[in-house]
Amino acid sequence: MEGTNKQRRVPADAELNVTEGSPRPRVARAGARGGASGGGSWFGAPMVYAAIAFFSLMILVHVWQFSSSQTHPVLTSPFYNRTMVQFTTKFGTFTLDLYPEHAPKTVEAFKELVRSEFYLKDAGFYYNEPKFVLQGGGFLFDKPSPVGNLPVEYSAPSTERMVVIARGHKSDSGSTEFAIMLHDNSERNQPSEDGPGYTTFARVVEGWHTVEFISKKMSSGFIAKEDRERQIGFEKVEFVERLTNDNYEAKKRLEELTYVLETPHSVVIVSEKDCPEKKELQKMLHKFRTTVRT
């Protein structure tokens, strides 16, 4: 019969054999930690924490070593002001540090050219060879030399930024014309069977950006004398006082620092501990409108 065929439904609590008020059994979920069916493990966590602690300790050790390190020996060499020569063009200025220890006769003659204002009129850059040299003087205007011809005083290599006396085939034909090395030309300009080499008498220590820009603006090759108005003229040539150092590494760092400062938006943080000549260095930094924090 229809009444006898119906199955009797059992309450859920009764089916689970749970009485009212007793805690319900919890079902283990897939992936839960600690269960037989769980895929995770607590073993990896201590290893991760140990690795983090180890690397944190190493960072702290390096920070402590850096903060407690002594003054670099390079920077213990005293900085001082030295007389240099600054050229002003319509594209900016550049400064030459003269090397009388390498070429005494040439340096003295060059100083005389500056004092006599030889480069102030009818003089400028007239020859450009990118990645090679940028040459200037009074050649295009056939200006007579007030210092005569100069002998070759080869002593220093013609590396990038160095300045040499330009000359013809004769070894003593150099005088008023000079060339800035845009590349390392040491091998080409050294003494050989073909000649005694070239006199290196100065180096561009400030305004290298200006020199590079002039080389980019000028066309390659010589400017013809009939087109001499196209040369990049020297608007001002004067003696200036600039900071330097007798230590080669310190001088190199100062040159690199100057190059960075000449780039827009530069900020330099100077540590009093690392630079005993802080006041002198600050003067130079402020000249470039650089923020100095000590």
PDB file of C-alpha atoms in Angstrom:
ATOM      1  CA  MET A   1       0.000   0.000   0.000  1.00  0.00           C
ATOM      2  CA  GLU A   2       0.977   3.605  -0.475  1.00  0.00           C
ATOM      3  CA  GLY A   3       1.220   4.290   3.258  1.00  0.00           C
ATOM      4  CA  THR A   4       3.464   1.314   3.936  1.00  0.00           C
ATOM      5  CA  ASN A   5       5.855   2.093   1.030  1.00  0.00           C
ATOM      6  CA  LYS A   6       6.855   5.509   2.386  1.00  0.00           C
ATOM      7  CA  GLN A   7      10.244   5.538   4.098  1.00  0.00           C
ATOM      8  CA  ARG A   8      10.521   7.227   7.408  1.00  0.00           C
ATOM      9  CA  ARG A   9      12.947  10.254   7.390  1.00  0.00           C
ATOM     10  CA  VAL A  10      15.468  10.326  10.168  1.00  0.00           C
ATOM     11  CA  PRO A  11      16.348  13.723  11.697  1.00  0.00           C
ATOM     12  CA  ALA A  12      19.813  14.960  10.759  1.00  0.00           C
ATOM     13  CA  ASP A  13      21.013  15.012  14.365  1.00  0.00           C
ATOM     14  CA  ALA A  14      19.873  11.498  14.858  1.00  0.00           C
ATOM     15  CA  GLU A  15      21.545  10.405  11.614  1.00  0.00           C
ATOM     16  CA  LEU A  16      24.865  11.737  12.832  1.00  0.00           C
ATOM     17  CA  ASN A  17      24.221  10.304  16.246  1.00  0.00           C
ATOM     18  CA  VAL A  18      24.575  13.743  17.796  1.00  0.00           C
ATOM     19  CA  THR A  19      22.525  14.766  20.733  1.00  0.00           C
ATOM     20  CA  GLU A  20      21.404  18.306  21.259  1.00  0.00           C
ATOM     21  CA  GLY A  21      24.034  20.391  23.011  1.00  0.00           C
ATOM     22  CA  SER A  22      26.993  18.178  22.062  1.00  0.00           C
ATOM     23  CA  PRO A  23      29.699  19.561  19.714  1.00  0.00           C
ATOM     24  CA  ARG A  24      29.289  18.804  16.050  1.00  0.00           C
ATOM     25  CA  PRO A  25      32.111  16.907  14.366  1.00  0.00           C
ATOM     26  CA  ARG A  26      34.422  19.009  12.128  1.00  0.00           C
ATOM     27  CA  VAL A  27      35.130  17.892   8.610  1.00  0.00           C
ATOM     28  CA  ALA A  28      38.741  18.182   7.425  1.00  0.00           C
ATOM     29  CA  ARG A  29      39.085  20.401   4.342  1.00  0.00           C
ATOM     30  CA  ALA A  30      41.411  19.708   1.472  1.00  0.00           C
ATOM     31  CA  GLY A  31      44.757  21.437   1.864  1.00  0.00           C
ATOM     32  CA  ALA A  32      44.431  22.061   5.602  1.00  0.00           C
ATOM     33  CA  ARG A  33      47.679  21.912   7.570  1.00  0.00           C
ATOM     34  CA  GLY A  34      48.307  18.997   9.853  1.00  0.00           C
ATOM     35  CA  GLY A  35      45.652  16.684   8.414  1.00  0.00           C
ATOM     36  CA  ALA A  36      46.368  13.457   6.660  1.00  0.00           C
ATOM     37  CA  SER A  37      45.041  14.935   3.443  1.00  0.00           C
ATOM     38  CA  GLY A  38      46.727  18.363   3.951  1.00  0.00           C
ATOM     39  CA  GLY A  39      49.505  19.342   1.505  1.00  0.00           C
ATOM     40  CA  GLY A  40      51.247  22.002   3.691  1.00  0.00           C
ATOM     41  CA  SER A  41      53.962  21.726   6.318  1.00  0.00           C
ATOM     42  CA  TRP A  42      55.235  23.946   9.133  1.00  0.00           C
ATOM     43  CA  PHE A  43      58.821  22.820   8.497  1.00  0.00           C
ATOM     44  CA  GLY A  44      59.570  25.543   5.840  1.00  0.00           C
ATOM     45  CA  ALA A  45      58.587  28.541   7.976  1.00  0.00           C
ATOM     46  CA  PRO A  46      61.573  28.433  10.399  1.00  0.00           C
ATOM     47  CA  MET A  47      63.948  28.168   7.442  1.00  0.00           C
ATOM     48  CA  VAL A  48      62.453  31.287   5.835  1.00  0.00           C
ATOM     49  CA  TYR A  49      62.685  33.215   9.099  1.00  0.00           C
ATOM     50  CA  ALA A  50      66.281  32.098   9.581  1.00  0.00           C
ATOM     51  CA  ALA A  51      67.222  33.247   6.067  1.00  0.00           C
ATOM     52  CA  ILE A  52      65.606  36.652   6.622  1.00  0.00           C
ATOM     53  CA  ALA A  53      67.416  37.043   9.933  1.00  0.00           C
ATOM     54  CA  PHE A  54      70.742  36.074   8.358  1.00  0.00           C
ATOM     55  CA  PHE A  55      70.511  38.567   5.489  1.00  0.00           C
ATOM     56  CA  SER A  56      69.307  41.297   7.846  1.00  0.00           C
ATOM     57  CA  LEU A  57      72.350  40.680  10.032  1.00  0.00           C
ATOM     58  CA  MET A  58      74.666  40.882   7.012  1.00  0.00           C
ATOM     59  CA  ILE A  59      73.143  44.213   5.969  1.00  0.00           C
ATOM     60  CA  LEU A  60      73.604  45.607   9.476  1.00  0.00           C
ATOM     61  CA  VAL A  61      77.240  44.486   9.505  1.00  0.00           C
ATOM     62  CA  HIS A  62      77.953  46.211   6.173  1.00  0.00           C
ATOM     63  CA  VAL A  63      76.215  49.401   7.312  1.00  0.00           C
ATOM     64  CA  TRP A  64      78.256  49.402  10.513  1.00  0.00           C
ATOM     65  CA  GLN A  65      81.509  48.846   8.633  1.00  0.00           C
ATOM     66  CA  PHE A  66      80.711  51.687   6.213  1.00  0.00           C
ATOM     67  CA  SER A  67      79.759  54.140   8.948  1.00  0.00           C
ATOM     68  CA  SER A  68      82.786  53.322  11.088  1.00  0.00           C
ATOM     69  CA  SER A  69      85.369  53.239   8.276  1.00  0.00           C
ATOM     70  CA  GLN A  70      88.319  55.614   8.408  1.00  0.00           C
ATOM     71  CA  THR A  71      88.844  58.525   6.022  1.00  0.00           C
ATOM     72  CA  HIS A  72      89.929  57.334   2.587  1.00  0.00           C
ATOM     73  CA  PRO A  73      93.687  57.902   2.253  1.00  0.00           C
ATOM     74  CA  VAL A  74      93.194  59.641  -1.100  1.00  0.00           C
ATOM     75  CA  LEU A  75      91.211  62.446   0.504  1.00  0.00           C
ATOM     76  CA  THR A  76      93.786  63.133   3.198  1.00  0.00           C
ATOM     77  CA  SER A  77      95.967  64.889   0.634  1.00  0.00           C
ATOM     78  CA  PRO A  78      95.345  68.651   0.974  1.00  0.00           C
ATOM     79  CA  PHE A  79      93.378  70.560  -1.649  1.00  0.00           C
ATOM     80  CA  TYR A  80      94.531  74.029  -2.639  1.00  0.00           C
ATOM     81  CA  ASN A  81      93.798  76.761  -5.184  1.00  0.00           C
ATOM     82  CA  ARG A  82      95.840  76.811  -8.376  1.00  0.00           C
ATOM     83  CA  THR A  83      95.998  79.311 -11.236  1.00  0.00           C
ATOM     84  CA  MET A  84      94.352  77.990 -14.398  1.00  0.00           C
ATOM     85  CA  VAL A  85      93.114  79.450 -17.687  1.00  0.00           C
ATOM     86  CA  GLN A  86      89.421  79.741 -18.529  1.00  0.00           C
ATOM     87  CA  PHE A  87      88.077  80.195 -22.070  1.00  0.00           C
ATOM     88  CA  THR A  88      84.591  81.593 -22.648  1.00  0.00           C
ATOM     89  CA  THR A  89      82.648  80.859 -25.835  1.00  0.00           C
ATOM     90  CA  LYS A  90      79.045  81.444 -26.850  1.00  0.00           C
ATOM     91  CA  PHE A  91      78.354  77.840 -25.856  1.00  0.00           C
ATOM     92  CA  GLY A  92      79.893  78.057 -22.394  1.00  0.00           C
ATOM     93  CA  THR A  93      83.257  77.963 -20.653  1.00  0.00           C
ATOM     94  CA  PHE A  94      86.039  75.434 -20.238  1.00  0.00           C
ATOM     95  CA  THR A  95      89.087  75.579 -17.978  1.00  0.00           C
ATOM     96  CA  LEU A  96      92.639  74.367 -18.586  1.00  0.00           C
ATOM     97  CA  ASP A  97      94.947  73.185 -15.830  1.00  0.00           C
ATOM     98  CA  LEU A  98      98.502  73.906 -17.007  1.00  0.00           C
ATOM     99  CA  TYR A  99     101.331  71.389 -16.537  1.00  0.00           C
ATOM    100  CA  PRO A 100     104.651  73.236 -16.167  1.00  0.00           C
ATOM    101  CA  GLU A 101     106.188  70.057 -14.754  1.00  0.00           C
ATOM    102  CA  HIS A 102     105.693  68.394 -18.159  1.00  0.00           C
ATOM    103  CA  ALA A 103     106.290  71.304 -20.539  1.00  0.00           C
ATOM    104  CA  PRO A 104     107.775  74.349 -18.762  1.00  0.00           C
ATOM    105  CA  LYS A 105     108.686  76.350 -21.894  1.00  0.00           C
ATOM    106  CA  THR A 106     105.330  75.717 -23.535  1.00  0.00           C
ATOM    107  CA  VAL A 107     103.360  76.631 -20.409  1.00  0.00           C
ATOM    108  CA  GLU A 108     105.269  79.873 -19.969  1.00  0.00           C
ATOM    109  CA  ALA A 109     104.672  80.762 -23.627  1.00  0.00           C
ATOM    110  CA  PHE A 110     100.969  79.943 -23.295  1.00  0.00           C
ATOM    111  CA  LYS A 111     100.679  82.177 -20.235  1.00  0.00           C
ATOM    112  CA  GLU A 112     102.284  84.983 -22.210  1.00  0.00           C
ATOM    113  CA  LEU A 113      99.720  84.494 -24.977  1.00  0.00           C
ATOM    114  CA  VAL A 114      96.934  84.815 -22.409  1.00  0.00           C
ATOM    115  CA  ARG A 115      98.486  87.879 -20.779  1.00  0.00           C
ATOM    116  CA  SER A 116      98.971  89.578 -24.154  1.00  0.00           C
ATOM    117  CA  GLU A 117      95.303  88.863 -25.039  1.00  0.00           C
ATOM    118  CA  PHE A 118      96.335  86.998 -28.171  1.00  0.00           C
ATOM    119  CA  TYR A 119      93.232  84.773 -28.024  1.00  0.00           C
ATOM    120  CA  LEU A 120      90.739  87.585 -27.391  1.00  0.00           C
ATOM    121  CA  LYS A 121      90.446  88.776 -30.994  1.00  0.00           C
ATOM    122  CA  ASP A 122      90.364  86.875 -34.277  1.00  0.00           C
ATOM    123  CA  ALA A 123      90.870  83.529 -32.564  1.00  0.00           C
ATOM    124  CA  GLY A 124      88.739  80.474 -31.947  1.00  0.00           C
ATOM    125  CA  PHE A 125      88.078  76.850 -32.879  1.00  0.00           C
ATOM    126  CA  TYR A 126      88.428  76.214 -36.608  1.00  0.00           C
ATOM    127  CA  TYR A 127      89.132  72.476 -36.906  1.00  0.00           C
ATOM    128  CA  ASN A 128      86.959  69.684 -35.594  1.00  0.00           C
ATOM    129  CA  GLU A 129      87.350  65.962 -35.976  1.00  0.00           C
ATOM    130  CA  PRO A 130      84.774  64.166 -33.778  1.00  0.00           C
ATOM    131  CA  LYS A 131      86.277  61.517 -31.517  1.00  0.00           C
ATOM    132  CA  PHE A 132      89.717  62.881 -32.410  1.00  0.00           C
ATOM    133  CA  VAL A 133      90.596  66.554 -31.789  1.00  0.00           C
ATOM    134  CA  LEU A 134      89.148  70.057 -31.494  1.00  0.00           C
ATOM    135  CA  GLN A 135      91.739  72.625 -32.578  1.00  0.00           C
ATOM    136  CA  GLY A 136      91.847  76.373 -32.064  1.00  0.00           C
ATOM    137  CA  GLY A 137      93.996  79.494 -32.151  1.00  0.00           C
ATOM    138  CA  GLY A 138      94.524  82.388 -34.558  1.00  0.00           C
ATOM    139  CA  PHE A 139      95.371  80.372 -37.670  1.00  0.00           C
ATOM    140  CA  LEU A 140      92.470  81.563 -39.832  1.00  0.00           C
ATOM    141  CA  PHE A 141      93.475  85.206 -39.393  1.00  0.00           C
ATOM    142  CA  ASP A 142      97.203  84.671 -39.967  1.00  0.00           C
ATOM    143  CA  LYS A 143      97.995  86.256 -36.626  1.00  0.00           C
ATOM    144  CA  PRO A 144     101.748  86.540 -35.995  1.00  0.00           C
ATOM    145  CA  SER A 145     102.996  84.710 -32.930  1.00  0.00           C
ATOM    146  CA  PRO A 146     104.352  86.897 -30.122  1.00  0.00           C
ATOM    147  CA  VAL A 147     106.207  83.927 -28.599  1.00  0.00           C
ATOM    148  CA  GLY A 148     107.902  82.447 -31.667  1.00  0.00           C
ATOM    149  CA  ASN A 149     108.177  78.755 -32.443  1.00  0.00           C
ATOM    150  CA  LEU A 150     108.323  76.255 -29.594  1.00  0.00           C
ATOM    151  CA  PRO A 151     110.401  73.073 -29.306  1.00  0.00           C
ATOM    152  CA  VAL A 152     108.653  69.776 -28.659  1.00  0.00           C
ATOM    153  CA  GLU A 153     108.515  68.898 -24.952  1.00  0.00           C
ATOM    154  CA  TYR A 154     107.048  65.427 -24.974  1.00  0.00           C
ATOM    155  CA  SER A 155     106.493  64.202 -21.437  1.00  0.00           C
ATOM    156  CA  ALA A 156     102.839  63.201 -20.972  1.00  0.00           C
ATOM    157  CA  PRO A 157     100.578  61.033 -23.179  1.00  0.00           C
ATOM    158  CA  SER A 158      97.779  62.595 -25.232  1.00  0.00           C
ATOM    159  CA  THR A 159      94.833  61.001 -23.465  1.00  0.00           C
ATOM    160  CA  GLU A 160      91.276  62.311 -23.614  1.00  0.00           C
ATOM    161  CA  ARG A 161      90.923  65.894 -22.274  1.00  0.00           C
ATOM    162  CA  MET A 162      94.627  66.598 -22.651  1.00  0.00           C
ATOM    163  CA  VAL A 163      95.718  69.673 -24.638  1.00  0.00           C
ATOM    164  CA  VAL A 164      98.679  69.621 -27.030  1.00  0.00           C
ATOM    165  CA  ILE A 165     100.462  72.234 -29.131  1.00  0.00           C
ATOM    166  CA  ALA A 166      99.509  71.807 -32.776  1.00  0.00           C
ATOM    167  CA  ARG A 167     102.377  71.885 -35.269  1.00  0.00           C
ATOM    168  CA  GLY A 168     103.282  71.157 -38.866  1.00  0.00           C
ATOM    169  CA  HIS A 169     105.750  68.614 -40.195  1.00  0.00           C
ATOM    170  CA  LYS A 170     108.688  70.439 -38.629  1.00  0.00           C
ATOM    171  CA  SER A 171     109.157  69.555 -34.983  1.00  0.00           C
ATOM    172  CA  ASP A 172     109.652  73.185 -33.896  1.00  0.00           C
ATOM    173  CA  SER A 173     106.740  74.630 -35.882  1.00  0.00           C
ATOM    174  CA  GLY A 174     104.325  74.721 -32.940  1.00  0.00           C
ATOM    175  CA  SER A 175     103.451  78.078 -31.403  1.00  0.00           C
ATOM    176  CA  THR A 176      99.983  79.522 -30.750  1.00  0.00           C
ATOM    177  CA  GLU A 177      97.655  76.765 -32.001  1.00  0.00           C
ATOM    178  CA  PHE A 178      96.432  74.095 -29.596  1.00  0.00           C
ATOM    179  CA  ALA A 179      94.302  70.968 -29.882  1.00  0.00           C
ATOM    180  CA  ILE A 180      92.046  69.346 -27.273  1.00  0.00           C
ATOM    181  CA  MET A 181      92.026  65.563 -27.372  1.00  0.00           C
ATOM    182  CA  LEU A 182      88.472  64.249 -27.801  1.00  0.00           C
ATOM    183  CA  HIS A 183      89.795  60.703 -27.619  1.00  0.00           C
ATOM    184  CA  ASP A 184      92.867  58.871 -26.371  1.00  0.00           C
ATOM    185  CA  ASN A 185      95.493  59.665 -29.017  1.00  0.00           C
ATOM    186  CA  SER A 186      98.519  58.601 -26.987  1.00  0.00           C
ATOM    187  CA  GLU A 187      99.771  56.079 -29.516  1.00  0.00           C
ATOM    188  CA  ARG A 188      99.422  58.471 -32.439  1.00  0.00           C
ATOM    189  CA  ASN A 189     101.097  61.438 -30.734  1.00  0.00           C
ATOM    190  CA  GLN A 190     104.007  59.694 -29.043  1.00  0.00           C
ATOM    191  CA  PRO A 191     107.583  59.953 -30.378  1.00  0.00           C
ATOM    192  CA  SER A 192     108.335  57.672 -33.313  1.00  0.00           C
ATOM    193  CA  GLU A 193     110.551  57.394 -36.380  1.00  0.00           C
ATOM    194  CA  ASP A 194     108.356  60.005 -38.055  1.00  0.00           C
ATOM    195  CA  GLY A 195     108.843  62.675 -35.414  1.00  0.00           C
ATOM    196  CA  PRO A 196     109.389  63.631 -31.764  1.00  0.00           C
ATOM    197  CA  GLY A 197     105.715  63.518 -30.863  1.00  0.00           C
ATOM    198  CA  TYR A 198     103.567  66.365 -29.571  1.00  0.00           C
ATOM    199  CA  THR A 199     103.804  68.572 -26.502  1.00  0.00           C
ATOM    200  CA  THR A 200     101.090  67.937 -23.917  1.00  0.00           C
ATOM    201  CA  PHE A 201     100.927  71.014 -21.700  1.00  0.00           C
ATOM    202  CA  ALA A 202      97.424  71.202 -20.179  1.00  0.00           C
ATOM    203  CA  ARG A 203      94.194  69.365 -19.428  1.00  0.00           C
ATOM    204  CA  VAL A 204      90.512  70.334 -19.505  1.00  0.00           C
ATOM    205  CA  VAL A 205      89.386  70.043 -15.876  1.00  0.00           C
ATOM    206  CA  GLU A 206      86.160  72.053 -16.103  1.00  0.00           C
ATOM    207  CA  GLY A 207      83.673  72.565 -18.901  1.00  0.00           C
ATOM    208  CA  TRP A 208      84.101  69.249 -20.679  1.00  0.00           C
ATOM    209  CA  HIS A 209      80.401  69.414 -21.523  1.00  0.00           C
ATOM    210  CA  THR A 210      81.143  72.667 -23.376  1.00  0.00           C
ATOM    211  CA  VAL A 211      83.964  71.089 -25.382  1.00  0.00           C
ATOM    212  CA  GLU A 212      81.782  68.126 -26.331  1.00  0.00           C
ATOM    213  CA  PHE A 213      78.924  70.420 -27.330  1.00  0.00           C
ATOM    214  CA  ILE A 214      81.168  72.574 -29.533  1.00  0.00           C
ATOM    215  CA  SER A 215      82.445  69.462 -31.293  1.00  0.00           C
ATOM    216  CA  LYS A 216      78.853  68.375 -31.959  1.00  0.00           C
ATOM    217  CA  LYS A 217      77.837  71.789 -33.292  1.00  0.00           C
ATOM    218  CA  MET A 218      80.806  72.211 -35.633  1.00  0.00           C
ATOM    219  CA  SER A 219      81.058  70.415 -38.947  1.00  0.00           C
ATOM    220  CA  SER A 220      83.926  67.998 -39.467  1.00  0.00           C
ATOM    221  CA  GLY A 221      87.181  69.198 -40.963  1.00  0.00           C
ATOM    222  CA  PHE A 222      88.860  72.590 -41.334  1.00  0.00           C
ATOM    223  CA  ILE A 223      86.988  75.840 -41.782  1.00  0.00           C
ATOM    224  CA  ALA A 224      88.293  77.611 -44.869  1.00  0.00           C
ATOM    225  CA  LYS A 225      89.884  81.020 -44.390  1.00  0.00           C
ATOM    226  CA  GLU A 226      87.216  82.656 -46.547  1.00  0.00           C
ATOM    227  CA  ASP A 227      84.635  81.221 -44.100  1.00  0.00           C
ATOM    228  CA  ARG A 228      86.563  82.141 -40.967  1.00  0.00           C
ATOM    229  CA  GLU A 229      83.591  83.975 -39.488  1.00  0.00           C
ATOM    230  CA  ARG A 230      82.085  80.530 -38.925  1.00  0.00           C
ATOM    231  CA  GLN A 231      84.697  79.603 -36.352  1.00  0.00           C
ATOM    232  CA  ILE A 232      83.655  79.316 -32.693  1.00  0.00           C
ATOM    233  CA  GLY A 233      85.365  82.401 -31.334  1.00  0.00           C
ATOM    234  CA  PHE A 234      86.861  82.949 -27.897  1.00  0.00           C
ATOM    235  CA  GLU A 235      84.897  85.717 -26.187  1.00  0.00           C
ATOM    236  CA  LYS A 236      87.012  85.847 -23.053  1.00  0.00           C
ATOM    237  CA  VAL A 237      90.273  84.285 -21.873  1.00  0.00           C
ATOM    238  CA  GLU A 238      91.428  84.842 -18.310  1.00  0.00           C
ATOM    239  CA  PHE A 239      93.376  83.427 -15.392  1.00  0.00           C
ATOM    240  CA  VAL A 240      91.213  81.903 -12.657  1.00  0.00           C
ATOM    241  CA  GLU A 241      91.775  80.160  -9.338  1.00  0.00           C
ATOM    242  CA  ARG A 242      90.484  76.614  -9.103  1.00  0.00           C
ATOM    243  CA  LEU A 243      90.686  73.846  -6.526  1.00  0.00           C
ATOM    244  CA  THR A 244      93.153  71.040  -7.216  1.00  0.00           C
ATOM    245  CA  ASN A 245      95.203  68.338  -5.530  1.00  0.00           C
ATOM    246  CA  ASP A 246      98.680  66.919  -6.082  1.00  0.00           C
ATOM    247  CA  ASN A 247      97.412  63.385  -5.521  1.00  0.00           C
ATOM    248  CA  TYR A 248      96.446  61.838  -8.864  1.00  0.00           C
ATOM    249  CA  GLU A 249      93.475  59.858  -7.523  1.00  0.00           C
ATOM    250  CA  ALA A 250      92.137  62.853  -5.585  1.00  0.00           C
ATOM    251  CA  LYS A 251      92.512  65.069  -8.659  1.00  0.00           C
ATOM    252  CA  LYS A 252      90.701  62.483 -10.764  1.00  0.00           C
ATOM    253  CA  ARG A 253      87.835  62.307  -8.270  1.00  0.00           C
ATOM    254  CA  LEU A 254      87.589  66.088  -8.226  1.00  0.00           C
ATOM    255  CA  GLU A 255      87.462  66.139 -12.026  1.00  0.00           C
ATOM    256  CA  GLU A 256      84.713  63.504 -12.068  1.00  0.00           C
ATOM    257  CA  LEU A 257      82.803  65.424  -9.412  1.00  0.00           C
ATOM    258  CA  THR A 258      83.065  68.625 -11.444  1.00  0.00           C
ATOM    259  CA  TYR A 259      81.778  66.835 -14.545  1.00  0.00           C
ATOM    260  CA  VAL A 260      78.745  65.598 -12.603  1.00  0.00           C
ATOM    261  CA  LEU A 261      78.104  69.023 -11.088  1.00  0.00           C
ATOM    262  CA  GLU A 262      78.053  70.588 -14.539  1.00  0.00           C
ATOM    263  CA  THR A 263      75.108  68.335 -15.369  1.00  0.00           C
ATOM    264  CA  PRO A 264      71.724  69.954 -14.546  1.00  0.00           C
ATOM    265  CA  HIS A 265      69.861  68.954 -11.378  1.00  0.00           C
ATOM    266  CA  SER A 266      72.872  67.517  -9.549  1.00  0.00           C
ATOM    267  CA  VAL A 267      72.843  67.193  -5.770  1.00  0.00           C
ATOM    268  CA  VAL A 268      75.978  66.214  -3.863  1.00  0.00           C
ATOM    269  CA  ILE A 269      76.097  65.153  -0.242  1.00  0.00           C
ATOM    270  CA  VAL A 270      79.494  65.857   1.303  1.00  0.00           C
ATOM    271  CA  SER A 271      80.600  64.206   4.514  1.00  0.00           C
ATOM    272  CA  GLU A 272      82.747  66.312   6.811  1.00  0.00           C
ATOM    273  CA  LYS A 273      84.581  63.163   7.837  1.00  0.00           C
ATOM    274  CA  ASP A 274      85.571  62.325   4.262  1.00  0.00           C
ATOM    275  CA  CYS A 275      86.730  65.814   3.295  1.00  0.00           C
ATOM    276  CA  PRO A 276      88.857  67.933   5.629  1.00  0.00           C
ATOM    277  CA  GLU A 277      88.799  70.775   3.078  1.00  0.00           C
ATOM    278  CA  LYS A 278      85.020  71.070   3.374  1.00  0.00           C
ATOM    279  CA  LYS A 279      84.899  74.868   3.164  1.00  0.00           C
ATOM    280  CA  GLU A 280      86.918  75.040  -0.035  1.00  0.00           C
ATOM    281  CA  LEU A 281      84.897  72.250  -1.599  1.00  0.00           C
ATOM    282  CA  GLN A 282      81.632  73.875  -0.560  1.00  0.00           C
ATOM    283  CA  LYS A 283      82.639  77.072  -2.348  1.00  0.00           C
ATOM    284  CA  MET A 284      83.117  75.122  -5.540  1.00  0.00           C
ATOM    285  CA  LEU A 285      79.837  73.263  -5.087  1.00  0.00           C
ATOM    286  CA  HIS A 286      77.876  76.440  -4.428  1.00  0.00           C
ATOM    287  CA  LYS A 287      79.368  77.951  -7.571  1.00  0.00           C
ATOM    288  CA  PHE A 288      77.493  75.256  -9.479  1.00  0.00           C
ATOM    289  CA  ARG A 289      74.353  75.982  -7.409  1.00  0.00           C
ATOM    290  CA  THR A 290      74.525  72.566  -5.847  1.00  0.00           C
ATOM    291  CA  THR A 291      72.786  71.615  -2.628  1.00  0.00           C
ATOM    292  CA  VAL A 292      75.368  70.631  -0.018  1.00  0.00           C
ATOM    293  CA  ARG A 293      74.441  68.605   3.032  1.00  0.00           C
ATOM    294  CA  THR A 294      76.969  67.767   5.735  1.00  0.00           C
TER     295      THR A 294
END
